């Protein structure tokens, strides 16, 4: 029995080490891209206009993907660890680890898709001349629109429904549970969709102060993590929405 406990702890430690490595690598990538802007590859992430090459497209997509992994994986940690704990009571250790990794990969796949959409949005906003090379808004109208959009979305029932599923891992897993590797993948996708439904408007605020601004990236990451804290009262997300709308209105004035 003691050997089994030790073995389970080691396997769980290995899985946590994988997540830790991914998280450290993603934040290291974010730090590098925001602090070494003279590097030729980093310069590809900051095109001067919408005349992108394939190299520019790939670099910008990788930039968004790295940011999304760095910002969103920590917020999914409670859900992933809860999923892993349930799986370890149902199947052997190796199968549980594999299914947990599938769940996490499916979750991140949703944010990779979001990264592709954000890449397209960046190209369009640069095409119409609303972004600086630092991927920050240079239009009061765009800044106000993004703030008002994010603020208004905070007040919607869709936002609250998605946030509720992100805040309560047990509730989500009990209602959405599916067995097997295919089930783990589908559950990860569904959780990723709930998470994107919760946070997409806040992620668009990266265009406000700059997707190459490390302080702004870290601030939004912390903001999203705090909002998903289960012990916070539900009205806090609405309060944040009111603040965002007030700031957006101030930009209009």
PDB file of C-alpha atoms in Angstrom:
ATOM      1  CA  UNK A   1       0.000   0.000   0.000  1.00  0.00           C
ATOM      2  CA  UNK A   2       2.803   2.380   0.913  1.00  0.00           C
ATOM      3  CA  UNK A   3       4.553   1.625  -2.367  1.00  0.00           C
ATOM      4  CA  UNK A   4       1.369   2.440  -4.290  1.00  0.00           C
ATOM      5  CA  UNK A   5       1.040   5.792  -2.541  1.00  0.00           C
ATOM      6  CA  UNK A   6       4.643   6.649  -3.328  1.00  0.00           C
ATOM      7  CA  UNK A   7       4.209   5.580  -6.956  1.00  0.00           C
ATOM      8  CA  UNK A   8       1.056   7.710  -7.334  1.00  0.00           C
ATOM      9  CA  UNK A   9       2.860  10.690  -5.835  1.00  0.00           C
ATOM     10  CA  UNK A  10       5.761  10.273  -8.250  1.00  0.00           C
ATOM     11  CA  UNK A  11       3.475   9.996 -11.274  1.00  0.00           C
ATOM     12  CA  UNK A  12       1.503  13.043 -10.181  1.00  0.00           C
ATOM     13  CA  UNK A  13       4.778  14.885  -9.606  1.00  0.00           C
ATOM     14  CA  UNK A  14       5.860  14.005 -13.150  1.00  0.00           C
ATOM     15  CA  UNK A  15       2.606  15.370 -14.557  1.00  0.00           C
ATOM     16  CA  UNK A  16       2.904  18.557 -12.542  1.00  0.00           C
ATOM     17  CA  UNK A  17       6.480  18.890 -13.752  1.00  0.00           C
ATOM     18  CA  UNK A  18       5.235  18.746 -17.360  1.00  0.00           C
ATOM     19  CA  UNK A  19       2.698  21.508 -16.711  1.00  0.00           C
ATOM     20  CA  UNK A  20       5.287  23.531 -14.837  1.00  0.00           C
ATOM     21  CA  UNK A  21       7.733  23.190 -17.711  1.00  0.00           C
ATOM     22  CA  UNK A  22       5.113  24.311 -20.243  1.00  0.00           C
ATOM     23  CA  UNK A  23       4.156  27.258 -18.045  1.00  0.00           C
ATOM     24  CA  UNK A  24       7.759  28.365 -17.448  1.00  0.00           C
ATOM     25  CA  UNK A  25       8.579  27.994 -21.142  1.00  0.00           C
ATOM     26  CA  UNK A  26       5.549  30.036 -22.207  1.00  0.00           C
ATOM     27  CA  UNK A  27       6.268  32.875 -19.775  1.00  0.00           C
ATOM     28  CA  UNK A  28       9.948  32.787 -20.736  1.00  0.00           C
ATOM     29  CA  UNK A  29       8.852  33.172 -24.354  1.00  0.00           C
ATOM     30  CA  UNK A  30       6.629  36.137 -23.414  1.00  0.00           C
ATOM     31  CA  UNK A  31       9.479  37.747 -21.486  1.00  0.00           C
ATOM     32  CA  UNK A  32      11.895  37.225 -24.380  1.00  0.00           C
ATOM     33  CA  UNK A  33       9.564  38.623 -27.028  1.00  0.00           C
ATOM     34  CA  UNK A  34       8.822  41.751 -24.958  1.00  0.00           C
ATOM     35  CA  UNK A  35      12.381  42.469 -23.854  1.00  0.00           C
ATOM     36  CA  UNK A  36      14.515  41.600 -26.888  1.00  0.00           C
ATOM     37  CA  UNK A  37      12.725  43.516 -29.620  1.00  0.00           C
ATOM     38  CA  UNK A  38      15.860  43.950 -31.677  1.00  0.00           C
ATOM     39  CA  UNK A  39      15.955  40.237 -32.473  1.00  0.00           C
ATOM     40  CA  UNK A  40      15.000  39.599 -36.136  1.00  0.00           C
ATOM     41  CA  UNK A  41      12.347  37.014 -35.209  1.00  0.00           C
ATOM     42  CA  UNK A  42      10.769  39.306 -32.620  1.00  0.00           C
ATOM     43  CA  UNK A  43      10.711  42.134 -35.146  1.00  0.00           C
ATOM     44  CA  UNK A  44       8.564  39.899 -37.357  1.00  0.00           C
ATOM     45  CA  UNK A  45       5.934  39.979 -34.592  1.00  0.00           C
ATOM     46  CA  UNK A  46       5.737  43.778 -34.897  1.00  0.00           C
ATOM     47  CA  UNK A  47       5.028  44.476 -38.572  1.00  0.00           C
ATOM     48  CA  UNK A  48       4.925  48.136 -39.562  1.00  0.00           C
ATOM     49  CA  UNK A  49       1.823  47.660 -41.718  1.00  0.00           C
ATOM     50  CA  UNK A  50      -0.515  44.960 -43.029  1.00  0.00           C
ATOM     51  CA  UNK A  51       1.924  43.815 -45.741  1.00  0.00           C
ATOM     52  CA  UNK A  52       2.686  40.525 -44.021  1.00  0.00           C
ATOM     53  CA  UNK A  53       4.825  37.717 -45.345  1.00  0.00           C
ATOM     54  CA  UNK A  54       4.316  34.071 -44.374  1.00  0.00           C
ATOM     55  CA  UNK A  55       7.142  34.520 -41.862  1.00  0.00           C
ATOM     56  CA  UNK A  56       5.270  37.460 -40.305  1.00  0.00           C
ATOM     57  CA  UNK A  57       2.046  35.452 -40.110  1.00  0.00           C
ATOM     58  CA  UNK A  58       3.774  32.524 -38.387  1.00  0.00           C
ATOM     59  CA  UNK A  59       5.641  34.795 -35.961  1.00  0.00           C
ATOM     60  CA  UNK A  60       2.501  36.709 -34.964  1.00  0.00           C
ATOM     61  CA  UNK A  61       0.543  33.469 -34.523  1.00  0.00           C
ATOM     62  CA  UNK A  62       3.299  32.061 -32.309  1.00  0.00           C
ATOM     63  CA  UNK A  63       3.304  35.291 -30.309  1.00  0.00           C
ATOM     64  CA  UNK A  64      -0.421  35.036 -29.590  1.00  0.00           C
ATOM     65  CA  UNK A  65      -0.224  31.303 -28.903  1.00  0.00           C
ATOM     66  CA  UNK A  66       2.601  31.743 -26.417  1.00  0.00           C
ATOM     67  CA  UNK A  67       0.721  34.521 -24.642  1.00  0.00           C
ATOM     68  CA  UNK A  68      -2.495  32.526 -24.416  1.00  0.00           C
ATOM     69  CA  UNK A  69      -0.743  29.469 -22.976  1.00  0.00           C
ATOM     70  CA  UNK A  70       1.112  31.634 -20.445  1.00  0.00           C
ATOM     71  CA  UNK A  71      -2.001  33.561 -19.405  1.00  0.00           C
ATOM     72  CA  UNK A  72      -4.687  30.860 -19.461  1.00  0.00           C
ATOM     73  CA  UNK A  73      -2.993  27.627 -18.332  1.00  0.00           C
ATOM     74  CA  UNK A  74      -2.638  28.813 -14.699  1.00  0.00           C
ATOM     75  CA  UNK A  75      -6.356  29.650 -14.556  1.00  0.00           C
ATOM     76  CA  UNK A  76      -7.209  26.107 -15.689  1.00  0.00           C
ATOM     77  CA  UNK A  77      -4.988  24.451 -13.071  1.00  0.00           C
ATOM     78  CA  UNK A  78      -7.800  23.825 -10.520  1.00  0.00           C
ATOM     79  CA  UNK A  79      -9.953  22.158 -13.182  1.00  0.00           C
ATOM     80  CA  UNK A  80      -7.079  20.055 -14.539  1.00  0.00           C
ATOM     81  CA  UNK A  81      -5.973  18.886 -11.082  1.00  0.00           C
ATOM     82  CA  UNK A  82      -9.535  18.058 -10.066  1.00  0.00           C
ATOM     83  CA  UNK A  83      -9.997  16.072 -13.278  1.00  0.00           C
ATOM     84  CA  UNK A  84      -6.757  14.231 -12.566  1.00  0.00           C
ATOM     85  CA  UNK A  85      -7.830  13.365  -9.006  1.00  0.00           C
ATOM     86  CA  UNK A  86     -11.115  11.877 -10.230  1.00  0.00           C
ATOM     87  CA  UNK A  87      -9.418   9.882 -12.988  1.00  0.00           C
ATOM     88  CA  UNK A  88      -6.926   8.357 -10.523  1.00  0.00           C
ATOM     89  CA  UNK A  89      -9.816   6.908  -8.534  1.00  0.00           C
ATOM     90  CA  UNK A  90     -11.298   5.302 -11.643  1.00  0.00           C
ATOM     91  CA  UNK A  91      -8.346   3.976 -13.698  1.00  0.00           C
ATOM     92  CA  UNK A  92      -4.678   3.061 -13.317  1.00  0.00           C
ATOM     93  CA  UNK A  93      -2.025   5.747 -12.894  1.00  0.00           C
ATOM     94  CA  UNK A  94      -0.665   5.663 -16.448  1.00  0.00           C
ATOM     95  CA  UNK A  95      -4.145   5.941 -17.999  1.00  0.00           C
ATOM     96  CA  UNK A  96      -5.080   8.755 -15.633  1.00  0.00           C
ATOM     97  CA  UNK A  97      -1.948  10.714 -16.539  1.00  0.00           C
ATOM     98  CA  UNK A  98      -2.539  10.240 -20.272  1.00  0.00           C
ATOM     99  CA  UNK A  99      -6.163  11.366 -19.992  1.00  0.00           C
ATOM    100  CA  UNK A 100      -5.226  14.394 -17.901  1.00  0.00           C
ATOM    101  CA  UNK A 101      -2.707  15.437 -20.532  1.00  0.00           C
ATOM    102  CA  UNK A 102      -5.373  14.973 -23.213  1.00  0.00           C
ATOM    103  CA  UNK A 103      -7.789  17.122 -21.218  1.00  0.00           C
ATOM    104  CA  UNK A 104      -5.184  19.882 -20.860  1.00  0.00           C
ATOM    105  CA  UNK A 105      -4.160  19.660 -24.532  1.00  0.00           C
ATOM    106  CA  UNK A 106      -7.784  20.007 -25.666  1.00  0.00           C
ATOM    107  CA  UNK A 107      -8.222  23.013 -23.389  1.00  0.00           C
ATOM    108  CA  UNK A 108      -5.142  24.702 -24.854  1.00  0.00           C
ATOM    109  CA  UNK A 109      -6.269  23.806 -28.394  1.00  0.00           C
ATOM    110  CA  UNK A 110      -9.240  26.155 -27.947  1.00  0.00           C
ATOM    111  CA  UNK A 111      -6.893  28.994 -27.040  1.00  0.00           C
ATOM    112  CA  UNK A 112      -4.662  28.174 -30.004  1.00  0.00           C
ATOM    113  CA  UNK A 113      -7.741  28.630 -32.191  1.00  0.00           C
ATOM    114  CA  UNK A 114      -8.371  31.947 -30.442  1.00  0.00           C
ATOM    115  CA  UNK A 115      -4.747  32.873 -31.226  1.00  0.00           C
ATOM    116  CA  UNK A 116      -5.422  32.340 -34.926  1.00  0.00           C
ATOM    117  CA  UNK A 117      -8.468  34.626 -34.691  1.00  0.00           C
ATOM    118  CA  UNK A 118      -6.447  37.233 -32.772  1.00  0.00           C
ATOM    119  CA  UNK A 119      -3.774  37.081 -35.484  1.00  0.00           C
ATOM    120  CA  UNK A 120      -6.432  37.828 -38.100  1.00  0.00           C
ATOM    121  CA  UNK A 121      -7.792  40.661 -35.944  1.00  0.00           C
ATOM    122  CA  UNK A 122      -4.317  42.155 -35.614  1.00  0.00           C
ATOM    123  CA  UNK A 123      -3.824  42.071 -39.381  1.00  0.00           C
ATOM    124  CA  UNK A 124      -7.182  43.779 -39.977  1.00  0.00           C
ATOM    125  CA  UNK A 125      -6.604  46.479 -37.358  1.00  0.00           C
ATOM    126  CA  UNK A 126      -3.195  47.204 -38.863  1.00  0.00           C
ATOM    127  CA  UNK A 127      -4.731  47.211 -42.334  1.00  0.00           C
ATOM    128  CA  UNK A 128      -7.109  49.995 -41.315  1.00  0.00           C
ATOM    129  CA  UNK A 129      -4.308  51.824 -39.483  1.00  0.00           C
ATOM    130  CA  UNK A 130      -5.535  51.479 -35.903  1.00  0.00           C
ATOM    131  CA  UNK A 131      -2.526  49.695 -34.339  1.00  0.00           C
ATOM    132  CA  UNK A 132       1.058  50.715 -33.679  1.00  0.00           C
ATOM    133  CA  UNK A 133       3.915  48.281 -34.392  1.00  0.00           C
ATOM    134  CA  UNK A 134       3.810  47.501 -30.642  1.00  0.00           C
ATOM    135  CA  UNK A 135       0.304  46.121 -31.299  1.00  0.00           C
ATOM    136  CA  UNK A 136      -1.288  48.871 -29.224  1.00  0.00           C
ATOM    137  CA  UNK A 137      -4.272  50.999 -30.153  1.00  0.00           C
ATOM    138  CA  UNK A 138      -3.480  54.412 -31.603  1.00  0.00           C
ATOM    139  CA  UNK A 139      -7.132  55.366 -31.836  1.00  0.00           C
ATOM    140  CA  UNK A 140      -9.231  56.702 -28.965  1.00  0.00           C
ATOM    141  CA  UNK A 141     -12.251  55.251 -30.741  1.00  0.00           C
ATOM    142  CA  UNK A 142     -10.762  51.750 -30.868  1.00  0.00           C
ATOM    143  CA  UNK A 143      -9.598  51.953 -27.245  1.00  0.00           C
ATOM    144  CA  UNK A 144     -13.037  53.107 -26.100  1.00  0.00           C
ATOM    145  CA  UNK A 145     -14.792  50.455 -28.191  1.00  0.00           C
ATOM    146  CA  UNK A 146     -12.679  47.626 -26.759  1.00  0.00           C
ATOM    147  CA  UNK A 147     -13.159  48.819 -23.188  1.00  0.00           C
ATOM    148  CA  UNK A 148     -16.902  49.290 -23.639  1.00  0.00           C
ATOM    149  CA  UNK A 149     -17.227  45.895 -25.320  1.00  0.00           C
ATOM    150  CA  UNK A 150     -15.303  44.121 -22.567  1.00  0.00           C
ATOM    151  CA  UNK A 151     -17.242  45.979 -19.877  1.00  0.00           C
ATOM    152  CA  UNK A 152     -20.653  45.328 -21.409  1.00  0.00           C
ATOM    153  CA  UNK A 153     -19.867  41.642 -21.913  1.00  0.00           C
ATOM    154  CA  UNK A 154     -19.066  41.325 -18.200  1.00  0.00           C
ATOM    155  CA  UNK A 155     -22.724  42.096 -17.498  1.00  0.00           C
ATOM    156  CA  UNK A 156     -24.205  39.456 -19.810  1.00  0.00           C
ATOM    157  CA  UNK A 157     -25.741  36.164 -18.743  1.00  0.00           C
ATOM    158  CA  UNK A 158     -23.424  34.309 -21.149  1.00  0.00           C
ATOM    159  CA  UNK A 159     -20.388  35.701 -19.337  1.00  0.00           C
ATOM    160  CA  UNK A 160     -21.813  34.674 -15.972  1.00  0.00           C
ATOM    161  CA  UNK A 161     -22.684  31.177 -17.186  1.00  0.00           C
ATOM    162  CA  UNK A 162     -19.195  30.597 -18.594  1.00  0.00           C
ATOM    163  CA  UNK A 163     -17.543  32.083 -15.506  1.00  0.00           C
ATOM    164  CA  UNK A 164     -19.625  29.833 -13.260  1.00  0.00           C
ATOM    165  CA  UNK A 165     -18.363  26.728 -15.047  1.00  0.00           C
ATOM    166  CA  UNK A 166     -14.770  27.964 -14.763  1.00  0.00           C
ATOM    167  CA  UNK A 167     -15.085  28.738 -11.046  1.00  0.00           C
ATOM    168  CA  UNK A 168     -16.546  25.371  -9.996  1.00  0.00           C
ATOM    169  CA  UNK A 169     -14.455  22.421 -11.245  1.00  0.00           C
ATOM    170  CA  UNK A 170     -16.512  19.802  -9.388  1.00  0.00           C
ATOM    171  CA  UNK A 171     -19.779  21.134 -10.780  1.00  0.00           C
ATOM    172  CA  UNK A 172     -18.460  21.122 -14.339  1.00  0.00           C
ATOM    173  CA  UNK A 173     -16.935  17.648 -14.084  1.00  0.00           C
ATOM    174  CA  UNK A 174     -20.000  16.088 -12.472  1.00  0.00           C
ATOM    175  CA  UNK A 175     -22.332  17.377 -15.171  1.00  0.00           C
ATOM    176  CA  UNK A 176     -19.997  16.925 -18.164  1.00  0.00           C
ATOM    177  CA  UNK A 177     -18.126  13.730 -17.246  1.00  0.00           C
ATOM    178  CA  UNK A 178     -17.305  11.292 -20.044  1.00  0.00           C
ATOM    179  CA  UNK A 179     -15.154   8.188 -19.679  1.00  0.00           C
ATOM    180  CA  UNK A 180     -12.138   7.233 -21.756  1.00  0.00           C
ATOM    181  CA  UNK A 181      -9.520   9.182 -23.721  1.00  0.00           C
ATOM    182  CA  UNK A 182     -12.144  10.462 -26.147  1.00  0.00           C
ATOM    183  CA  UNK A 183     -14.184  11.705 -23.206  1.00  0.00           C
ATOM    184  CA  UNK A 184     -11.168  13.491 -21.720  1.00  0.00           C
ATOM    185  CA  UNK A 185     -10.541  15.251 -25.033  1.00  0.00           C
ATOM    186  CA  UNK A 186     -14.169  16.324 -25.434  1.00  0.00           C
ATOM    187  CA  UNK A 187     -14.358  17.540 -21.832  1.00  0.00           C
ATOM    188  CA  UNK A 188     -11.168  19.539 -22.313  1.00  0.00           C
ATOM    189  CA  UNK A 189     -12.596  21.137 -25.441  1.00  0.00           C
ATOM    190  CA  UNK A 190     -15.822  22.020 -23.650  1.00  0.00           C
ATOM    191  CA  UNK A 191     -13.978  23.522 -20.705  1.00  0.00           C
ATOM    192  CA  UNK A 192     -11.809  25.475 -23.149  1.00  0.00           C
ATOM    193  CA  UNK A 193     -14.950  26.813 -24.843  1.00  0.00           C
ATOM    194  CA  UNK A 194     -16.385  27.887 -21.489  1.00  0.00           C
ATOM    195  CA  UNK A 195     -13.073  29.548 -20.645  1.00  0.00           C
ATOM    196  CA  UNK A 196     -12.888  31.356 -23.964  1.00  0.00           C
ATOM    197  CA  UNK A 197     -16.529  32.358 -23.554  1.00  0.00           C
ATOM    198  CA  UNK A 198     -15.568  33.823 -20.207  1.00  0.00           C
ATOM    199  CA  UNK A 199     -12.367  35.641 -21.191  1.00  0.00           C
ATOM    200  CA  UNK A 200     -12.320  36.473 -24.919  1.00  0.00           C
ATOM    201  CA  UNK A 201     -13.348  40.104 -24.435  1.00  0.00           C
ATOM    202  CA  UNK A 202     -10.751  40.647 -21.721  1.00  0.00           C
ATOM    203  CA  UNK A 203      -8.091  39.153 -24.001  1.00  0.00           C
ATOM    204  CA  UNK A 204      -8.982  41.709 -26.686  1.00  0.00           C
ATOM    205  CA  UNK A 205      -7.847  44.372 -24.211  1.00  0.00           C
ATOM    206  CA  UNK A 206      -4.300  43.310 -25.140  1.00  0.00           C
ATOM    207  CA  UNK A 207      -4.840  45.605 -28.139  1.00  0.00           C
ATOM    208  CA  UNK A 208      -5.442  48.563 -25.793  1.00  0.00           C
ATOM    209  CA  UNK A 209      -2.037  48.967 -24.140  1.00  0.00           C
ATOM    210  CA  UNK A 210      -0.078  46.646 -26.387  1.00  0.00           C
ATOM    211  CA  UNK A 211       0.361  42.912 -26.856  1.00  0.00           C
ATOM    212  CA  UNK A 212       4.104  43.538 -26.538  1.00  0.00           C
ATOM    213  CA  UNK A 213       3.758  45.293 -23.176  1.00  0.00           C
ATOM    214  CA  UNK A 214       4.912  42.840 -20.460  1.00  0.00           C
ATOM    215  CA  UNK A 215       3.290  44.788 -17.611  1.00  0.00           C
ATOM    216  CA  UNK A 216      -0.058  44.880 -19.408  1.00  0.00           C
ATOM    217  CA  UNK A 217       0.141  41.166 -20.245  1.00  0.00           C
ATOM    218  CA  UNK A 218       0.894  40.275 -16.625  1.00  0.00           C
ATOM    219  CA  UNK A 219      -1.856  42.603 -15.356  1.00  0.00           C
ATOM    220  CA  UNK A 220      -4.516  40.987 -17.542  1.00  0.00           C
ATOM    221  CA  UNK A 221      -3.286  37.504 -16.605  1.00  0.00           C
ATOM    222  CA  UNK A 222      -3.629  38.316 -12.902  1.00  0.00           C
ATOM    223  CA  UNK A 223      -7.020  39.946 -13.485  1.00  0.00           C
ATOM    224  CA  UNK A 224      -8.372  36.835 -15.213  1.00  0.00           C
ATOM    225  CA  UNK A 225      -6.968  34.555 -12.514  1.00  0.00           C
ATOM    226  CA  UNK A 226      -8.530  36.630  -9.730  1.00  0.00           C
ATOM    227  CA  UNK A 227     -11.898  36.733 -11.491  1.00  0.00           C
ATOM    228  CA  UNK A 228     -11.993  32.933 -11.598  1.00  0.00           C
ATOM    229  CA  UNK A 229     -11.253  32.580  -7.884  1.00  0.00           C
ATOM    230  CA  UNK A 230     -14.239  30.563  -6.573  1.00  0.00           C
ATOM    231  CA  UNK A 231     -14.532  32.413  -3.261  1.00  0.00           C
ATOM    232  CA  UNK A 232     -15.108  35.791  -4.860  1.00  0.00           C
ATOM    233  CA  UNK A 233     -18.742  36.946  -4.881  1.00  0.00           C
ATOM    234  CA  UNK A 234     -20.420  36.769  -8.265  1.00  0.00           C
ATOM    235  CA  UNK A 235     -20.984  40.539  -8.414  1.00  0.00           C
ATOM    236  CA  UNK A 236     -17.239  41.218  -8.709  1.00  0.00           C
ATOM    237  CA  UNK A 237     -17.224  40.431 -12.438  1.00  0.00           C
ATOM    238  CA  UNK A 238     -20.124  42.841 -12.962  1.00  0.00           C
ATOM    239  CA  UNK A 239     -18.291  45.479 -10.927  1.00  0.00           C
ATOM    240  CA  UNK A 240     -15.269  45.013 -13.179  1.00  0.00           C
ATOM    241  CA  UNK A 241     -17.566  45.499 -16.156  1.00  0.00           C
ATOM    242  CA  UNK A 242     -18.822  48.796 -14.782  1.00  0.00           C
ATOM    243  CA  UNK A 243     -15.233  49.990 -14.259  1.00  0.00           C
ATOM    244  CA  UNK A 244     -14.241  49.031 -17.814  1.00  0.00           C
ATOM    245  CA  UNK A 245     -17.275  50.788 -19.257  1.00  0.00           C
ATOM    246  CA  UNK A 246     -16.524  53.903 -17.193  1.00  0.00           C
ATOM    247  CA  UNK A 247     -12.958  53.996 -18.486  1.00  0.00           C
ATOM    248  CA  UNK A 248     -14.202  53.446 -22.023  1.00  0.00           C
ATOM    249  CA  UNK A 249     -16.686  56.295 -21.660  1.00  0.00           C
ATOM    250  CA  UNK A 250     -13.922  58.541 -20.334  1.00  0.00           C
ATOM    251  CA  UNK A 251     -11.953  57.881 -23.526  1.00  0.00           C
ATOM    252  CA  UNK A 252     -14.957  58.992 -25.582  1.00  0.00           C
ATOM    253  CA  UNK A 253     -15.218  62.189 -23.570  1.00  0.00           C
TER     254      UNK A 253
END
